[in-house]
Amino acid sequence: MKEKLFTAISTVLLIFPFTIFPVRSNPWALESPAAETIILIYIAVMLLGGIFTIIAYNRGKVKNNLMKICLVVHSIYVAGGMVLLGMMGVTKFS
C-alpha cells in the first residue's frame, strides 16, 4: 500500500510543473510581483517533489519501474529548480 501511495504522489508531482503554462497565459501572471511569486512556488514544489521522491526511493525502498522514472525526472527537476533559483537570486541581488 505504501509503495502505491508513494508512487502515485511522485507521479502526480511529475505533472505539476507543466501547469505553469496555462497559469502564465493570464495577463496578471506576467506582472512582476505575481510572476516572481508564481515561479518561486513552482520551484519549491519541484524541489520538494524531488526530495520526496529521493527519500521514498532510498529510505522507503519503493523501487518499481514507475518510481525509477519518477526519480530520474524529479532529479532533472531538482537540478533545473536549483538553476532557476540561482538565476533569480543573481538577478534579484545584482
JSON list of C-alpha atoms in Angstrom, two decimals:
[
{"chain": "A", "resi": 1, "resn": "MET", "atom": "CA", "xyz": [0.00, 0.00, 0.00]},
{"chain": "A", "resi": 2, "resn": "LYS", "atom": "CA", "xyz": [2.84, 2.37, 0.93]},
{"chain": "A", "resi": 3, "resn": "GLU", "atom": "CA", "xyz": [4.55, 1.69, -2.39]},
{"chain": "A", "resi": 4, "resn": "LYS", "atom": "CA", "xyz": [1.44, 2.55, -4.41]},
{"chain": "A", "resi": 5, "resn": "LEU", "atom": "CA", "xyz": [0.83, 5.73, -2.43]},
{"chain": "A", "resi": 6, "resn": "PHE", "atom": "CA", "xyz": [4.41, 6.98, -2.79]},
{"chain": "A", "resi": 7, "resn": "THR", "atom": "CA", "xyz": [4.42, 6.13, -6.49]},
{"chain": "A", "resi": 8, "resn": "ALA", "atom": "CA", "xyz": [1.11, 7.94, -7.02]},
{"chain": "A", "resi": 9, "resn": "ILE", "atom": "CA", "xyz": [2.32, 11.06, -5.21]},
{"chain": "A", "resi": 10, "resn": "SER", "atom": "CA", "xyz": [5.57, 11.13, -7.20]},
{"chain": "A", "resi": 11, "resn": "THR", "atom": "CA", "xyz": [3.70, 10.62, -10.46]},
{"chain": "A", "resi": 12, "resn": "VAL", "atom": "CA", "xyz": [1.26, 13.45, -9.76]},
{"chain": "A", "resi": 13, "resn": "LEU", "atom": "CA", "xyz": [4.14, 15.72, -8.85]},
{"chain": "A", "resi": 14, "resn": "LEU", "atom": "CA", "xyz": [5.66, 14.99, -12.27]},
{"chain": "A", "resi": 15, "resn": "ILE", "atom": "CA", "xyz": [2.74, 16.72, -13.97]},
{"chain": "A", "resi": 16, "resn": "PHE", "atom": "CA", "xyz": [2.62, 19.79, -11.68]},
{"chain": "A", "resi": 17, "resn": "PRO", "atom": "CA", "xyz": [5.41, 21.87, -13.30]},
{"chain": "A", "resi": 18, "resn": "PHE", "atom": "CA", "xyz": [3.61, 21.77, -16.64]},
{"chain": "A", "resi": 19, "resn": "THR", "atom": "CA", "xyz": [0.61, 23.55, -15.15]},
{"chain": "A", "resi": 20, "resn": "ILE", "atom": "CA", "xyz": [2.62, 26.78, -15.23]},
{"chain": "A", "resi": 21, "resn": "PHE", "atom": "CA", "xyz": [1.87, 27.15, -18.95]},
{"chain": "A", "resi": 22, "resn": "PRO", "atom": "CA", "xyz": [-1.89, 27.83, -18.58]},
{"chain": "A", "resi": 23, "resn": "VAL", "atom": "CA", "xyz": [-1.28, 29.94, -15.46]},
{"chain": "A", "resi": 24, "resn": "ARG", "atom": "CA", "xyz": [1.28, 32.12, -17.24]},
{"chain": "A", "resi": 25, "resn": "SER", "atom": "CA", "xyz": [-1.13, 32.76, -20.12]},
{"chain": "A", "resi": 26, "resn": "ASN", "atom": "CA", "xyz": [-3.10, 35.13, -17.86]},
{"chain": "A", "resi": 27, "resn": "PRO", "atom": "CA", "xyz": [-2.04, 38.81, -18.05]},
{"chain": "A", "resi": 28, "resn": "TRP", "atom": "CA", "xyz": [-1.87, 39.19, -14.25]},
{"chain": "A", "resi": 29, "resn": "ALA", "atom": "CA", "xyz": [0.66, 36.34, -14.05]},
{"chain": "A", "resi": 30, "resn": "LEU", "atom": "CA", "xyz": [3.15, 38.27, -16.16]},
{"chain": "A", "resi": 31, "resn": "GLU", "atom": "CA", "xyz": [3.40, 41.27, -13.84]},
{"chain": "A", "resi": 32, "resn": "SER", "atom": "CA", "xyz": [6.46, 41.43, -11.61]},
{"chain": "A", "resi": 33, "resn": "PRO", "atom": "CA", "xyz": [5.27, 40.61, -8.07]},
{"chain": "A", "resi": 34, "resn": "ALA", "atom": "CA", "xyz": [2.90, 37.89, -9.18]},
{"chain": "A", "resi": 35, "resn": "ALA", "atom": "CA", "xyz": [5.36, 36.38, -11.66]},
{"chain": "A", "resi": 36, "resn": "GLU", "atom": "CA", "xyz": [8.13, 36.08, -9.08]},
{"chain": "A", "resi": 37, "resn": "THR", "atom": "CA", "xyz": [5.78, 34.52, -6.53]},
{"chain": "A", "resi": 38, "resn": "ILE", "atom": "CA", "xyz": [4.39, 32.01, -9.03]},
{"chain": "A", "resi": 39, "resn": "ILE", "atom": "CA", "xyz": [7.85, 30.96, -10.15]},
{"chain": "A", "resi": 40, "resn": "LEU", "atom": "CA", "xyz": [9.06, 30.58, -6.56]},
{"chain": "A", "resi": 41, "resn": "ILE", "atom": "CA", "xyz": [6.06, 28.39, -5.73]},
{"chain": "A", "resi": 42, "resn": "TYR", "atom": "CA", "xyz": [6.75, 26.18, -8.73]},
{"chain": "A", "resi": 43, "resn": "ILE", "atom": "CA", "xyz": [10.44, 25.94, -7.83]},
{"chain": "A", "resi": 44, "resn": "ALA", "atom": "CA", "xyz": [9.54, 24.98, -4.25]},
{"chain": "A", "resi": 45, "resn": "VAL", "atom": "CA", "xyz": [7.16, 22.26, -5.40]},
{"chain": "A", "resi": 46, "resn": "MET", "atom": "CA", "xyz": [9.76, 20.92, -7.84]},
{"chain": "A", "resi": 47, "resn": "LEU", "atom": "CA", "xyz": [12.40, 20.79, -5.10]},
{"chain": "A", "resi": 48, "resn": "LEU", "atom": "CA", "xyz": [10.09, 19.24, -2.52]},
{"chain": "A", "resi": 49, "resn": "GLY", "atom": "CA", "xyz": [8.83, 16.69, -5.05]},
{"chain": "A", "resi": 50, "resn": "GLY", "atom": "CA", "xyz": [12.40, 15.73, -5.85]},
{"chain": "A", "resi": 51, "resn": "ILE", "atom": "CA", "xyz": [13.34, 15.40, -2.19]},
{"chain": "A", "resi": 52, "resn": "PHE", "atom": "CA", "xyz": [10.20, 13.34, -1.52]},
{"chain": "A", "resi": 53, "resn": "THR", "atom": "CA", "xyz": [10.93, 11.01, -4.43]},
{"chain": "A", "resi": 54, "resn": "ILE", "atom": "CA", "xyz": [14.56, 10.53, -3.43]},
{"chain": "A", "resi": 55, "resn": "ILE", "atom": "CA", "xyz": [13.60, 9.75, 0.16]},
{"chain": "A", "resi": 56, "resn": "ALA", "atom": "CA", "xyz": [10.78, 7.40, -0.91]},
{"chain": "A", "resi": 57, "resn": "TYR", "atom": "CA", "xyz": [13.12, 5.60, -3.28]},
{"chain": "A", "resi": 58, "resn": "ASN", "atom": "CA", "xyz": [16.03, 5.21, -0.86]},
{"chain": "A", "resi": 59, "resn": "ARG", "atom": "CA", "xyz": [14.54, 5.01, 2.64]},
{"chain": "A", "resi": 60, "resn": "GLY", "atom": "CA", "xyz": [11.07, 3.81, 1.69]},
{"chain": "A", "resi": 61, "resn": "LYS", "atom": "CA", "xyz": [12.55, 1.20, -0.64]},
{"chain": "A", "resi": 62, "resn": "VAL", "atom": "CA", "xyz": [9.93, 1.89, -3.31]},
{"chain": "A", "resi": 63, "resn": "LYS", "atom": "CA", "xyz": [11.85, 0.67, -6.34]},
{"chain": "A", "resi": 64, "resn": "ASN", "atom": "CA", "xyz": [9.29, -0.19, -9.01]},
{"chain": "A", "resi": 65, "resn": "ASN", "atom": "CA", "xyz": [9.77, 0.86, -12.64]},
{"chain": "A", "resi": 66, "resn": "LEU", "atom": "CA", "xyz": [7.47, 3.89, -12.48]},
{"chain": "A", "resi": 67, "resn": "MET", "atom": "CA", "xyz": [9.28, 5.14, -9.39]},
{"chain": "A", "resi": 68, "resn": "LYS", "atom": "CA", "xyz": [12.61, 4.81, -11.20]},
{"chain": "A", "resi": 69, "resn": "ILE", "atom": "CA", "xyz": [11.25, 7.03, -13.99]},
{"chain": "A", "resi": 70, "resn": "CYS", "atom": "CA", "xyz": [9.93, 9.49, -11.41]},
{"chain": "A", "resi": 71, "resn": "LEU", "atom": "CA", "xyz": [13.35, 9.53, -9.74]},
{"chain": "A", "resi": 72, "resn": "VAL", "atom": "CA", "xyz": [15.12, 10.44, -12.97]},
{"chain": "A", "resi": 73, "resn": "VAL", "atom": "CA", "xyz": [12.62, 13.15, -13.95]},
{"chain": "A", "resi": 74, "resn": "HIS", "atom": "CA", "xyz": [12.50, 14.61, -10.44]},
{"chain": "A", "resi": 75, "resn": "SER", "atom": "CA", "xyz": [16.29, 14.70, -10.36]},
{"chain": "A", "resi": 76, "resn": "ILE", "atom": "CA", "xyz": [16.18, 16.80, -13.52]},
{"chain": "A", "resi": 77, "resn": "TYR", "atom": "CA", "xyz": [13.52, 18.99, -11.90]},
{"chain": "A", "resi": 78, "resn": "VAL", "atom": "CA", "xyz": [15.71, 19.48, -8.82]},
{"chain": "A", "resi": 79, "resn": "ALA", "atom": "CA", "xyz": [18.70, 20.45, -10.95]},
{"chain": "A", "resi": 80, "resn": "GLY", "atom": "CA", "xyz": [16.55, 22.82, -13.01]},
{"chain": "A", "resi": 81, "resn": "GLY", "atom": "CA", "xyz": [14.96, 24.28, -9.89]},
{"chain": "A", "resi": 82, "resn": "MET", "atom": "CA", "xyz": [18.34, 24.97, -8.36]},
{"chain": "A", "resi": 83, "resn": "VAL", "atom": "CA", "xyz": [19.48, 26.69, -11.57]},
{"chain": "A", "resi": 84, "resn": "LEU", "atom": "CA", "xyz": [16.30, 28.79, -11.69]},
{"chain": "A", "resi": 85, "resn": "LEU", "atom": "CA", "xyz": [16.66, 29.70, -8.04]},
{"chain": "A", "resi": 86, "resn": "GLY", "atom": "CA", "xyz": [20.25, 30.74, -8.66]},
{"chain": "A", "resi": 87, "resn": "MET", "atom": "CA", "xyz": [19.23, 32.80, -11.69]},
{"chain": "A", "resi": 88, "resn": "MET", "atom": "CA", "xyz": [16.54, 34.56, -9.68]},
{"chain": "A", "resi": 89, "resn": "GLY", "atom": "CA", "xyz": [18.98, 35.23, -6.85]},
{"chain": "A", "resi": 90, "resn": "VAL", "atom": "CA", "xyz": [21.63, 36.65, -9.16]},
{"chain": "A", "resi": 91, "resn": "THR", "atom": "CA", "xyz": [19.19, 38.98, -10.92]},
{"chain": "A", "resi": 92, "resn": "LYS", "atom": "CA", "xyz": [17.46, 39.99, -7.69]},
{"chain": "A", "resi": 93, "resn": "PHE", "atom": "CA", "xyz": [20.61, 40.89, -5.76]},
{"chain": "A", "resi": 94, "resn": "SER", "atom": "CA", "xyz": [22.73, 42.38, -8.53]}
]
